[in-house]
Short mmCIF file of C-alpha atoms in Angstrom, two decimals:
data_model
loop_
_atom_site.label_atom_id
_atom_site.label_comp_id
_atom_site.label_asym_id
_atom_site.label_seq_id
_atom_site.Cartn_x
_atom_site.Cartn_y
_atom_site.Cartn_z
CA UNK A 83 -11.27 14.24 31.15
CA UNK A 84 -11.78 11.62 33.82
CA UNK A 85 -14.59 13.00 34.90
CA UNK A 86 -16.22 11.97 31.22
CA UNK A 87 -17.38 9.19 30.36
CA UNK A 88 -17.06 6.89 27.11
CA UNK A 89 -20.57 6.70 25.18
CA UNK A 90 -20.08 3.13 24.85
CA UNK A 91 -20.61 3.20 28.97
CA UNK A 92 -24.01 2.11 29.27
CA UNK A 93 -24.15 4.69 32.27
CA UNK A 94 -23.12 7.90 29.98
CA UNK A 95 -25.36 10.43 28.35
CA UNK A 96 -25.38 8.61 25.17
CA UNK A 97 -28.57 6.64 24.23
CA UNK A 98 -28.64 3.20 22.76
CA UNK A 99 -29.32 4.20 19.14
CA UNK A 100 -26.09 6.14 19.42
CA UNK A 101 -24.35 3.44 21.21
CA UNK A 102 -25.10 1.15 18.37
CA UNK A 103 -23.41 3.59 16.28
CA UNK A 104 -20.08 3.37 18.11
CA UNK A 105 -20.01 -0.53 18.60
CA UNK A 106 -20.01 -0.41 14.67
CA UNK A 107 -17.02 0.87 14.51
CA UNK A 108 -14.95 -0.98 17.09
CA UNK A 109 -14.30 -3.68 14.35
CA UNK A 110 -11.02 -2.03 12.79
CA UNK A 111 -8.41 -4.53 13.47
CA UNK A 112 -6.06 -5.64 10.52
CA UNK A 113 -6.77 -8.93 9.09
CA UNK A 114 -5.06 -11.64 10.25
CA UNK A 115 -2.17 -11.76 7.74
CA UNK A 116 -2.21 -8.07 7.23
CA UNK A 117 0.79 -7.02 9.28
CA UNK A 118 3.50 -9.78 7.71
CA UNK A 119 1.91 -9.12 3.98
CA UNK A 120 2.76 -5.44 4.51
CA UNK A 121 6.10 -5.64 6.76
CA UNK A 122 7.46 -7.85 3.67
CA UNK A 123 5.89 -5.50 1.21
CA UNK A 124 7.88 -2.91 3.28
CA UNK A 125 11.16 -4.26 3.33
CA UNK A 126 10.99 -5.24 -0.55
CA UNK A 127 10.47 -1.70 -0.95
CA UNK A 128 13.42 -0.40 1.67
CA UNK A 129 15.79 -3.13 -0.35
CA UNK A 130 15.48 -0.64 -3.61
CA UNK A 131 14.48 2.46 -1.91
CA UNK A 132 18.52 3.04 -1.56
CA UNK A 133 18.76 3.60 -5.15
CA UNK A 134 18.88 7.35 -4.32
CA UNK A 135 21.38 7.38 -2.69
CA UNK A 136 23.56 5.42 -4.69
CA UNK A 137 22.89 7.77 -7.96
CA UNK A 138 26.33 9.58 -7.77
CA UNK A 139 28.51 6.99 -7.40
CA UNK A 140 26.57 4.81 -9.39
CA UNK A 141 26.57 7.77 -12.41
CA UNK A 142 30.20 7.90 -11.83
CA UNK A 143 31.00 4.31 -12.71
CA UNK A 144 28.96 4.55 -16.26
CA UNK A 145 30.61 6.22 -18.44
CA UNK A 146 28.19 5.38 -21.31
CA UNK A 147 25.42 7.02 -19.30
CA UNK A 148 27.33 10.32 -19.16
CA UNK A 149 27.10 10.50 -23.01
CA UNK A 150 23.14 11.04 -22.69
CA UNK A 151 24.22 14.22 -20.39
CA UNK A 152 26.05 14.09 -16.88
CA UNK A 153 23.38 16.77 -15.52
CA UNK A 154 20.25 14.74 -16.77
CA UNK A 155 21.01 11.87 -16.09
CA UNK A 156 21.27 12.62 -12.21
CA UNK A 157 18.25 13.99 -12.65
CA UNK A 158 17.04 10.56 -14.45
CA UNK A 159 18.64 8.75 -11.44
CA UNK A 160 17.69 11.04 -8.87
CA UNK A 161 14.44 11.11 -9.81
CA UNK A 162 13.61 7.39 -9.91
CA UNK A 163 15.64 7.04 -6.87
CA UNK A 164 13.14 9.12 -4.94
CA UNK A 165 9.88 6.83 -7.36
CA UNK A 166 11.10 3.80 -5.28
CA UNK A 167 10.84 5.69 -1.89
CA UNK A 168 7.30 6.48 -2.65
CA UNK A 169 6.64 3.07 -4.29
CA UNK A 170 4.72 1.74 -1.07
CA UNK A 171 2.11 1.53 -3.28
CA UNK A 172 3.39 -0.28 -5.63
CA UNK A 173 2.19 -3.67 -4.16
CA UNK A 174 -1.09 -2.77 -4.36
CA UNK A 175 -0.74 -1.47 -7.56
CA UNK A 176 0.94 -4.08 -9.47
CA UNK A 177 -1.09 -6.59 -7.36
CA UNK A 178 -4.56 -5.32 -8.41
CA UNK A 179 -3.11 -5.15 -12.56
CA UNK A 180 -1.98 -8.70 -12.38
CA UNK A 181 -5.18 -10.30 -11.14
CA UNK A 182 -6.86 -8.52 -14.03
CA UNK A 183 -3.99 -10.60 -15.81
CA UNK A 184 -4.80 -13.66 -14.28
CA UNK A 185 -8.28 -13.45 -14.87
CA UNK A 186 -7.37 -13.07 -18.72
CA UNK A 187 -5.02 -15.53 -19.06
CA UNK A 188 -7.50 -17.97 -17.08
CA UNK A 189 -7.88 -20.46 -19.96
CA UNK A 190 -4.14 -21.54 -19.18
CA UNK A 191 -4.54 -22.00 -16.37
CA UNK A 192 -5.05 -25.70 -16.34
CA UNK A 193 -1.36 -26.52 -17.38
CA UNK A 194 -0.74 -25.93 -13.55
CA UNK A 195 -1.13 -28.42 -11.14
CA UNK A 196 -4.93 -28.80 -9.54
CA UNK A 197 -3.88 -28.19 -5.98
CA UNK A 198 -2.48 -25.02 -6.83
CA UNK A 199 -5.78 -23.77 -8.53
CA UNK A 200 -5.87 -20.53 -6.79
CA UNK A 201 -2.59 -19.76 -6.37
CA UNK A 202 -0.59 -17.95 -8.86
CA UNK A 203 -0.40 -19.18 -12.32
CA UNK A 204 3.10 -19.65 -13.16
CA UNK A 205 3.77 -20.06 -17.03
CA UNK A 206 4.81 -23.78 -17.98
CA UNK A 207 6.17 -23.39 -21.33
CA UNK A 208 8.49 -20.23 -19.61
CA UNK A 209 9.72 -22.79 -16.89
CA UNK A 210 11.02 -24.70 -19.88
CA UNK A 211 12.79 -22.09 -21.34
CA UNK A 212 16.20 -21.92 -22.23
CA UNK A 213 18.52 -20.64 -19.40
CA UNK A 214 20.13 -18.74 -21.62
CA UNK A 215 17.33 -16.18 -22.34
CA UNK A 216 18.14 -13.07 -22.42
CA UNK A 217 16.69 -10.73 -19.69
CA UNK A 218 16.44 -7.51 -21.89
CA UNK A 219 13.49 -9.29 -23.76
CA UNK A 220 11.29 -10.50 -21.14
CA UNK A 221 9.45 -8.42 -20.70
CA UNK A 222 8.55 -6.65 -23.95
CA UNK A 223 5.47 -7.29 -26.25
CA UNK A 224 6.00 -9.68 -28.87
CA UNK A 225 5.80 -6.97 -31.48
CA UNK A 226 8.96 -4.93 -29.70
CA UNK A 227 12.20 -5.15 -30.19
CA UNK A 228 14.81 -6.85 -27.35
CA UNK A 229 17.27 -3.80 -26.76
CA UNK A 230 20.77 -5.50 -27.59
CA UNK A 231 22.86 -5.42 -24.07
CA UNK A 232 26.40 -4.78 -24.22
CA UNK A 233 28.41 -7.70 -25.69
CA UNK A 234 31.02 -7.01 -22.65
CA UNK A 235 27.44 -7.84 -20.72
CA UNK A 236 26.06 -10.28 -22.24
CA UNK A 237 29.36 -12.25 -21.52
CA UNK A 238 28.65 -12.45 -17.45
CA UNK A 239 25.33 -13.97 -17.94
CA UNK A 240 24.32 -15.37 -21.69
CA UNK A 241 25.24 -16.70 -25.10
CA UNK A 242 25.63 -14.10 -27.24
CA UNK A 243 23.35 -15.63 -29.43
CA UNK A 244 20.69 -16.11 -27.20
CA UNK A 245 17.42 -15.07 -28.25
CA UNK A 246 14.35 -14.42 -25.77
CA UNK A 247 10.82 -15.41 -26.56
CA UNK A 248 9.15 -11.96 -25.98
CA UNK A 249 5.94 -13.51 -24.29
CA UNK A 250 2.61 -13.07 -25.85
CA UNK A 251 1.64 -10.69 -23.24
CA UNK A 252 2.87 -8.44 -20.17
CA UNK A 253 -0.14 -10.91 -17.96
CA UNK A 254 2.31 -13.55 -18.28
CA UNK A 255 4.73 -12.29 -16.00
CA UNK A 256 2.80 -10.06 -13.69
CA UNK A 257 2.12 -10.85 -9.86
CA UNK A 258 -1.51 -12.14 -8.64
CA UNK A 259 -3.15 -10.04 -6.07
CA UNK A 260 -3.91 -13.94 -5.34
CA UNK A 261 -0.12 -14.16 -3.79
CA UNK A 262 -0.90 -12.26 -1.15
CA UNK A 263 -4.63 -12.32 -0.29
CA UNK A 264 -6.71 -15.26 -0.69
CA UNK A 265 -4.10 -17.36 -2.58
CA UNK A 266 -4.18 -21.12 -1.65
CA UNK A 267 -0.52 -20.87 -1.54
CA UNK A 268 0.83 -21.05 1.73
CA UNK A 269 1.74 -17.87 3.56
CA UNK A 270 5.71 -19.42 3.85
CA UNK A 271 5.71 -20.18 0.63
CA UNK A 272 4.51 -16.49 -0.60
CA UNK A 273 6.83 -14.97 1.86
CA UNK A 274 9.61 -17.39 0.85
CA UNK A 275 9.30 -15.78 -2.64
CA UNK A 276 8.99 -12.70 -1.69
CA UNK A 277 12.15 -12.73 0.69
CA UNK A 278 14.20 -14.27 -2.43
CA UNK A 279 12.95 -11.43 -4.75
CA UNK A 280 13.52 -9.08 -1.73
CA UNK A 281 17.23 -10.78 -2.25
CA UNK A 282 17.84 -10.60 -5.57
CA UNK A 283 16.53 -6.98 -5.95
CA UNK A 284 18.82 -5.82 -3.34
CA UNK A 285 21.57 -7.21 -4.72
CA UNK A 286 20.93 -5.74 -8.25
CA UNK A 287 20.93 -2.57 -6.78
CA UNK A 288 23.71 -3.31 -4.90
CA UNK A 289 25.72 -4.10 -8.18
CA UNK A 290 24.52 -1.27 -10.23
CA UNK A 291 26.01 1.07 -7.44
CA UNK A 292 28.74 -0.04 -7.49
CA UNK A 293 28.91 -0.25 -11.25
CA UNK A 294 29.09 -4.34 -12.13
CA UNK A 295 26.75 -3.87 -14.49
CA UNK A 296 26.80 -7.63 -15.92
CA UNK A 297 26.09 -8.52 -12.22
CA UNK A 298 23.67 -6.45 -12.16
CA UNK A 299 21.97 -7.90 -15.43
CA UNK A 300 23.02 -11.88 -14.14
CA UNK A 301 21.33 -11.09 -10.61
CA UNK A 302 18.31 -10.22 -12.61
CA UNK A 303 17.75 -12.51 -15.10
CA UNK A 304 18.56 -15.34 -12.53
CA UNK A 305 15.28 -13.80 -10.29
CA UNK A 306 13.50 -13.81 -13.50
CA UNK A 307 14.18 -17.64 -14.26
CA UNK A 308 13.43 -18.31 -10.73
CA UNK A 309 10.02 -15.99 -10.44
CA UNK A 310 8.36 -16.07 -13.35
CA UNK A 311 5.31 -14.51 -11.04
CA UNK A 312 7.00 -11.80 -9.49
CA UNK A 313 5.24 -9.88 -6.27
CA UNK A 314 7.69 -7.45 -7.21
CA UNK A 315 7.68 -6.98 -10.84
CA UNK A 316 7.88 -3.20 -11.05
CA UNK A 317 10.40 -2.84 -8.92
CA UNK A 318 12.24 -5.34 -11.08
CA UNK A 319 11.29 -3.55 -14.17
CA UNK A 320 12.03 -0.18 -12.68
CA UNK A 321 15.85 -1.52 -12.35
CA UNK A 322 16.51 -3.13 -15.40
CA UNK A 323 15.31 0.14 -17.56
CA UNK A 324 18.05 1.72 -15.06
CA UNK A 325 20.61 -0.77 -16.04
CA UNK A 326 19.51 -0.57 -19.97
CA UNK A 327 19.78 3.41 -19.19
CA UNK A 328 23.06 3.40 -17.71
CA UNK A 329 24.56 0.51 -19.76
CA UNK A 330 24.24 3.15 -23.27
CA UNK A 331 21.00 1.27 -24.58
CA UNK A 332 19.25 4.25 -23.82
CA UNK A 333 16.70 3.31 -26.68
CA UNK A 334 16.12 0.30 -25.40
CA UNK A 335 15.51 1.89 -21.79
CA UNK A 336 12.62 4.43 -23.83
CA UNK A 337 10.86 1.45 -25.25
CA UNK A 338 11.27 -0.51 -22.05
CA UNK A 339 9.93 2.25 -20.43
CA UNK A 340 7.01 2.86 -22.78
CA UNK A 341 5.50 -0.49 -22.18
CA UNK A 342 5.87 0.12 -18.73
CA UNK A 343 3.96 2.98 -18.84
CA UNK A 344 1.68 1.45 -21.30
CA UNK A 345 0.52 -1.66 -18.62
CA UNK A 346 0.70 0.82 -15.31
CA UNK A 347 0.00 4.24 -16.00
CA UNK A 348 -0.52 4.73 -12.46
CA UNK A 349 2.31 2.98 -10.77
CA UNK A 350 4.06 5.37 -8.22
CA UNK A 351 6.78 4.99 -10.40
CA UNK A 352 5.77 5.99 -13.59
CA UNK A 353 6.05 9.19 -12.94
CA UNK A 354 10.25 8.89 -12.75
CA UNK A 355 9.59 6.28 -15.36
CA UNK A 356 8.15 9.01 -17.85
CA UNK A 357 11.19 10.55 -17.62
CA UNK A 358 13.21 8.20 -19.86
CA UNK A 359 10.83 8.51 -22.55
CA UNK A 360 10.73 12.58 -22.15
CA UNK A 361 14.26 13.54 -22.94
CA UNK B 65 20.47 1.04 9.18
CA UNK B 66 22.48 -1.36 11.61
CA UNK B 67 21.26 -4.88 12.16
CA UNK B 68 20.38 -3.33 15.52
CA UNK B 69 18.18 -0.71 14.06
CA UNK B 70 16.38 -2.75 11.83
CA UNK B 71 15.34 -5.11 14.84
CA UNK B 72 14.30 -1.67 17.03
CA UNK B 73 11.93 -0.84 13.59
CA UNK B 74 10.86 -4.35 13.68
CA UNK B 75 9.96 -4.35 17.34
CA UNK B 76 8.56 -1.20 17.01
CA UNK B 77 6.10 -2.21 13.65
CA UNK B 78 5.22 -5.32 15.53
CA UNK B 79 3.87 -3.24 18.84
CA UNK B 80 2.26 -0.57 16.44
CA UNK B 81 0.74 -1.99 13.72
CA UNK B 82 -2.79 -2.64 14.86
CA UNK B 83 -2.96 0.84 16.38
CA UNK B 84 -1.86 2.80 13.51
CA UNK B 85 -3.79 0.30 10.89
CA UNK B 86 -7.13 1.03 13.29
CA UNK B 87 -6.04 4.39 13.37
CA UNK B 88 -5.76 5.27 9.91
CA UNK B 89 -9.49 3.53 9.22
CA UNK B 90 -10.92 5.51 12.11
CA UNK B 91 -9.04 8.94 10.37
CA UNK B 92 -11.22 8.41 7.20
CA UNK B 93 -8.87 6.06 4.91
CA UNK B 94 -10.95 4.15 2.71
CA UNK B 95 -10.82 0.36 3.15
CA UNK B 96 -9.06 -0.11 -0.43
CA UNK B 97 -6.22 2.35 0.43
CA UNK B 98 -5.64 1.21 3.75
CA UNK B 99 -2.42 -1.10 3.05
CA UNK B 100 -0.81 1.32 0.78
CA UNK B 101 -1.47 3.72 4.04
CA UNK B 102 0.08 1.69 6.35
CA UNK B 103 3.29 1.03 4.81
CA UNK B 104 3.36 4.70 4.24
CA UNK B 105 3.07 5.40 8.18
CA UNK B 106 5.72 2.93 8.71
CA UNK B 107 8.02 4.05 5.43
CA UNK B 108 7.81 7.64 7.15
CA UNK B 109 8.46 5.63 10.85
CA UNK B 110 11.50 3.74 9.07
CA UNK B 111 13.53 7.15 7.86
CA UNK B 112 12.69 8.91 10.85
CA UNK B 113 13.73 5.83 13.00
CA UNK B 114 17.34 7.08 13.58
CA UNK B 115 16.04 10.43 15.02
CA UNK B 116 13.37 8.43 17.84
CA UNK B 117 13.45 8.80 21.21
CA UNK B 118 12.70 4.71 21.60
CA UNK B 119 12.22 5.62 25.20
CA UNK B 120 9.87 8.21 24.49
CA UNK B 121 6.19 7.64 23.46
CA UNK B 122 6.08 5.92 20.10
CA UNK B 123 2.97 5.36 19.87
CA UNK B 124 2.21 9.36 19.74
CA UNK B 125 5.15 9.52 16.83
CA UNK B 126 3.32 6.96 14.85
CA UNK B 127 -0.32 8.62 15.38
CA UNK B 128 0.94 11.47 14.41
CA UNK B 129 2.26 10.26 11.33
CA UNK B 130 -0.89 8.42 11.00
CA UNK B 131 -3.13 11.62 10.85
CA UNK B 132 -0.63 13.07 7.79
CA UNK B 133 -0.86 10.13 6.19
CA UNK B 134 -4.95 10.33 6.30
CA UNK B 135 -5.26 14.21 5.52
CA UNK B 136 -2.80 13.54 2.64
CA UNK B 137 -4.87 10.32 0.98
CA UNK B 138 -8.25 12.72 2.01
CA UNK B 139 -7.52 15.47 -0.17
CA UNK B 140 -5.61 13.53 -2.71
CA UNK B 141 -9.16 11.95 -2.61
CA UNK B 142 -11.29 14.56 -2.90
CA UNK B 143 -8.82 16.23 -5.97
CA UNK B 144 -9.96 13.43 -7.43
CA UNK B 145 -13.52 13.69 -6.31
CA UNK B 146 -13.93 10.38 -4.44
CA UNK B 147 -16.16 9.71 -1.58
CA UNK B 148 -14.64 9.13 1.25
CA UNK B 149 -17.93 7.27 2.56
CA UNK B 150 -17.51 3.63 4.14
CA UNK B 151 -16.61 0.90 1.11
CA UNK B 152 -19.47 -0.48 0.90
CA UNK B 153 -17.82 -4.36 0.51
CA UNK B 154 -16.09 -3.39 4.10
CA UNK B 155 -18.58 -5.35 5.37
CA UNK B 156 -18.47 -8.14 2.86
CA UNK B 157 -14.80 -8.39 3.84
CA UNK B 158 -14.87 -8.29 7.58
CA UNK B 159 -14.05 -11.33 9.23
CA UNK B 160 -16.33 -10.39 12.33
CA UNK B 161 -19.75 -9.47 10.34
CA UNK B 162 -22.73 -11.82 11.41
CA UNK B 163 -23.72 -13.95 8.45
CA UNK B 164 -27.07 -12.89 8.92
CA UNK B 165 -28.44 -10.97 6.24
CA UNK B 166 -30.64 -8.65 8.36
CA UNK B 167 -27.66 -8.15 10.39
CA UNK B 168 -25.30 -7.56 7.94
CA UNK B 169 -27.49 -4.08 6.52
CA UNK B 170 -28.14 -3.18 9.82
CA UNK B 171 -24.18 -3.04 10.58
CA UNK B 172 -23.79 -1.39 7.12
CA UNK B 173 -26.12 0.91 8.02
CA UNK B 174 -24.95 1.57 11.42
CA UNK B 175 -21.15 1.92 9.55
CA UNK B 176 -22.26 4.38 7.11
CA UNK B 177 -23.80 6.44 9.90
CA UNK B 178 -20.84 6.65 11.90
CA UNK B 179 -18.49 7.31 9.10
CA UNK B 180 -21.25 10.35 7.77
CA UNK B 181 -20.81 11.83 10.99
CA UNK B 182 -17.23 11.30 11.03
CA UNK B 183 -16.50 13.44 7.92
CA UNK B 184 -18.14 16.38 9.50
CA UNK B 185 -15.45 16.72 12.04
CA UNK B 186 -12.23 17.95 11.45
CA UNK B 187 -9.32 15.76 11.67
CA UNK B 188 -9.02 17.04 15.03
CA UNK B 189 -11.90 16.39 16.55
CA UNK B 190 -12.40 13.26 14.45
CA UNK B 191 -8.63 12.41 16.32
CA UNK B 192 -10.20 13.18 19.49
CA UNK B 193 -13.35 11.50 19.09
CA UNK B 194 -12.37 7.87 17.88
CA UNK B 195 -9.39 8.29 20.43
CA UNK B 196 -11.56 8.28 23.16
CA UNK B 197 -14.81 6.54 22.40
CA UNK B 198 -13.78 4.07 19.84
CA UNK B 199 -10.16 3.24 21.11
CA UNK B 200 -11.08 3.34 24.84
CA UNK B 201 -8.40 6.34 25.72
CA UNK B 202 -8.47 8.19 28.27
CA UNK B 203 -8.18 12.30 27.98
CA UNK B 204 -4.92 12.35 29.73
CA UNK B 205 -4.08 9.78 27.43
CA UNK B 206 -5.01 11.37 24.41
CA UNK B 207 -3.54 14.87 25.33
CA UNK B 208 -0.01 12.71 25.37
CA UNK B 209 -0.96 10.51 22.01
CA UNK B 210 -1.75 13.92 20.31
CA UNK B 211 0.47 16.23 22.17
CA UNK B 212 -1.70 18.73 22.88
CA UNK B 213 -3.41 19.82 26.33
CA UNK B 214 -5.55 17.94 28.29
CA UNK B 215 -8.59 20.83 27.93
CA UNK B 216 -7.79 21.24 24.27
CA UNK B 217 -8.98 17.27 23.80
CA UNK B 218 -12.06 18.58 26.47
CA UNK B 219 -13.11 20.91 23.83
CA UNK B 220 -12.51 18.57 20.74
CA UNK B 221 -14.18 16.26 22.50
CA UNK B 222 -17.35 17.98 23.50
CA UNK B 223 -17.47 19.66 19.63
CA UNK B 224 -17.31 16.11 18.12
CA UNK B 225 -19.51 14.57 20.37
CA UNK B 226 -21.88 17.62 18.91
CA UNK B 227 -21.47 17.21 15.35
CA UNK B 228 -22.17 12.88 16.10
CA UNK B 229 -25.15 13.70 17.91
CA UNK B 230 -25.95 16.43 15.32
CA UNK B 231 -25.34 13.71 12.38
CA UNK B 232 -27.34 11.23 14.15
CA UNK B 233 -30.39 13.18 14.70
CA UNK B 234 -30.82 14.28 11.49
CA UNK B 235 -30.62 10.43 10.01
CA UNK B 236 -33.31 9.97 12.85
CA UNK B 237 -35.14 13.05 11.52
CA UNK B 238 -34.73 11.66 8.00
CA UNK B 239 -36.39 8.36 8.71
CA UNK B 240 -39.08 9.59 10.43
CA UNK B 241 -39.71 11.84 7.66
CA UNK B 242 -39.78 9.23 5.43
CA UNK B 243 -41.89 6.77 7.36
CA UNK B 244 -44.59 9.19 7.86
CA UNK B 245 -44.50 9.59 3.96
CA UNK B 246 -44.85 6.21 3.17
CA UNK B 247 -47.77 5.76 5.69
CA UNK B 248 -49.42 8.96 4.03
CA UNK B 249 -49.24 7.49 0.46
CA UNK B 250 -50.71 3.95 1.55
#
């Protein structure tokens, strides 16, 4: 082959038209901020991809799961397991939803401070909310029903008689494609956020292995106070209708999961999610 | 994965990145999917870490995970019947596009060309090809990135080259054609 040369060598057989050609497409590097945006996408995706692994010991420590069917609900576990292996996509996804979100819930946007205009909205009036919300809630439409967690739960992290304001609409929790593109946020503050829901994820999962289910729950609803603008809502979601699942409230795990399903039909995980509403 | 591990995969993303992102664009991934690609090269990379050679060449693991990742997104893309053709806001998005409007279509145009003659090759010869003339390899080094004989990227080679020229003379036919036309009507 040495004895070829390129076409882009002014001295080869290629003409100048065809030339031209080539030179467009030597402009294929990644943009700037590409390769950290997806490295952190890829770890926050390796922090849960585990979950697969975990499903036996995990199914094991649940006895109220086993009542739904011990051969099922590996499958259940198994199968979502393998949804967060193939939930690269879910970034993107989840990313491209929300800043149809944002653009809807525009008209609030001035409650948030004017130098971070184009950076993610984050909900005022949930900032103020009660730290004792329950995390079941959050994330349900205003017409659903919060799925009661277990009162030996809701001990490790909430009153008993806390109540969650179901917000008006998914869009108020959902990410901004804005937090990782063009967002006037700074990339150390995005990443920063990311890294802490990277955290908190991991340790959820971490917990529901080993079966501390109220841990799991706390570690949750303490990422939820902190993020109300998760990059890495689905994933989030995707482990709390576990926990619901293998905590007994299997009803509240269907309902969970049909509004998932409802706001991303197309998420990588709905296909494992679809599962909880199929039995 | 050890602390150790992770670092190697981190080292190893870091030197690889560029090449597989420029890869996978070159292999016919459509602007839009292009980040969901990538961090499926590297999600692949990442489970298969533990089973690398890190002495070995990398780069040809990572290419060749590249070129699954690509056929797989192609014909999820064409179940779906999408065009694989250039985005068309590519351009709008690239950070090294002249601002010139005149410019600007004439790079879209020259884009669109070279990814219409890039779907006629197979993702073998389109390997070859773009390996070579866009990425500045040399045979030898392509044989090694592709692991496959020197004269077997010879013959890729001089097919794709072929089916470019091929493409590129019928655009020119085209526009000839349609310039005469236009002079005929006036």
């Amino acid at each position: 082959m040495s004895e070829l040369k390129h076409w882009l060598d002014e001295s080869s057989e290629a003409d100048e038209f065809e030339r031209a050609i080539l030179r467009a497409g030597l402009d294929a590097e990644p943009p700037e901020a590409k390769q950290d945006q997806i490295w952190s996408a890829l770890m926050a995706t390796l922090a849960v991809a585990p979950l697969a692994a975990a499903t036996t010991s995990a199914r094991a420590a649940t006895a109220k799961a086993a009542v739904a069917g011990t051969s099922k609900t590996a499958t259940v576990w198994l199968a979502v397991g393998k949804g967060f292996l193939v939930g690269l996509a879910v970034y993107g996804t989840a990313a491209g939803v929300s800043e149809m979100a944002n653009r809807r819930r525009a008209p609030h946007s001035p409650a948030v401070p004017a130098p971070q205009a184009s950076a993610p909205v984050r909900g005022t009036s949930r900032d103020n909310e009660p730290s004792s919300t329950a995390s079941t809630a959050v994330l349900l439409h205003a017409n659903e029903e919060a799925p009661v967690m277990p009162r030996a739960i809701q001990r490790g992290i909430a009153s008993p008689n806390a109540r969650a304001r179901a917000p008006q609409d998914l869009a108020e929790v959902l990410p901004s494609a804005a937090t990782f593109g063009d967002s006037g946020q700074p990339n150390s503050a995005r990443l920063s956020q990311l890294e802490a829901e990277t955290r908190a994820l991991r340790s959820a999962r971490d917990e529901l292995r080993a079966g501390k289910l109220a841990d799991a729950f706390a570690t949750l609803e303490t990422s939820r106070r902190q993020v109300t603008v998760p990059e890495l809502y689905q994933e989030r979601e995707a482990l709390m209708i576990e926990l619901l699942y293998r905590s007994g409230q299997v009803t509240a795990a269907e309902q969970r999961a049909r509004s998932f399903l409802s706001h991303f039909p197309e998420s990588p995980h709905a296909q494992q999610i679809r599962r909880f509403v199929a039995r | 994965m050890s602390e150790a591990d992770l670092n190697g995969f981190a080292a190893l993303y870091r030197e690889n990145f560029a090449f597989a992102w420029r890869s996978l664009r070159r292999l016919g991934v459509p602007e839009r999917d292009l980040g969901d690609a990538a961090q499926d090269v590297f999600l692949v990379v990442y489970r298969k870490f533990d089973q690398l050679d890190l002495q070995g060449p990398l780069a040809s693991y990572v290419y060749a995970v590249c070129m699954r990742v690509a056929s797989n997104r192609r014909r999820s893309a064409l179940r779906r019947h999408e065009q694989l053709a250039e985005d068309p806001d590519r351009v709008e998005e690239s950070e090294t596009v002249p601002v010139h409007d005149t410019q600007r279509e004439q790079l879209a145009e020259q884009r669109a060309l070279l990814e219409a003659a890039l779907n006629e090759m197979s993702l073998e010869q389109r390997a070859v090809f773009t390996l070579f003339e866009l990425e500045g390899r040399t045979g030898d080094e392509v044989a090694e990135l592709l692991g496959v004989p020197t004269p077997t990227v010879h013959s890729r080679l001089r097919l794709a080259r072929e089916i470019f020229r091929r493409s590129i003379e019928r655009h020119r036919a085209r526009e000839h054609f349609e310039l005469r036309r236009t002079g005929g009507e006036r």
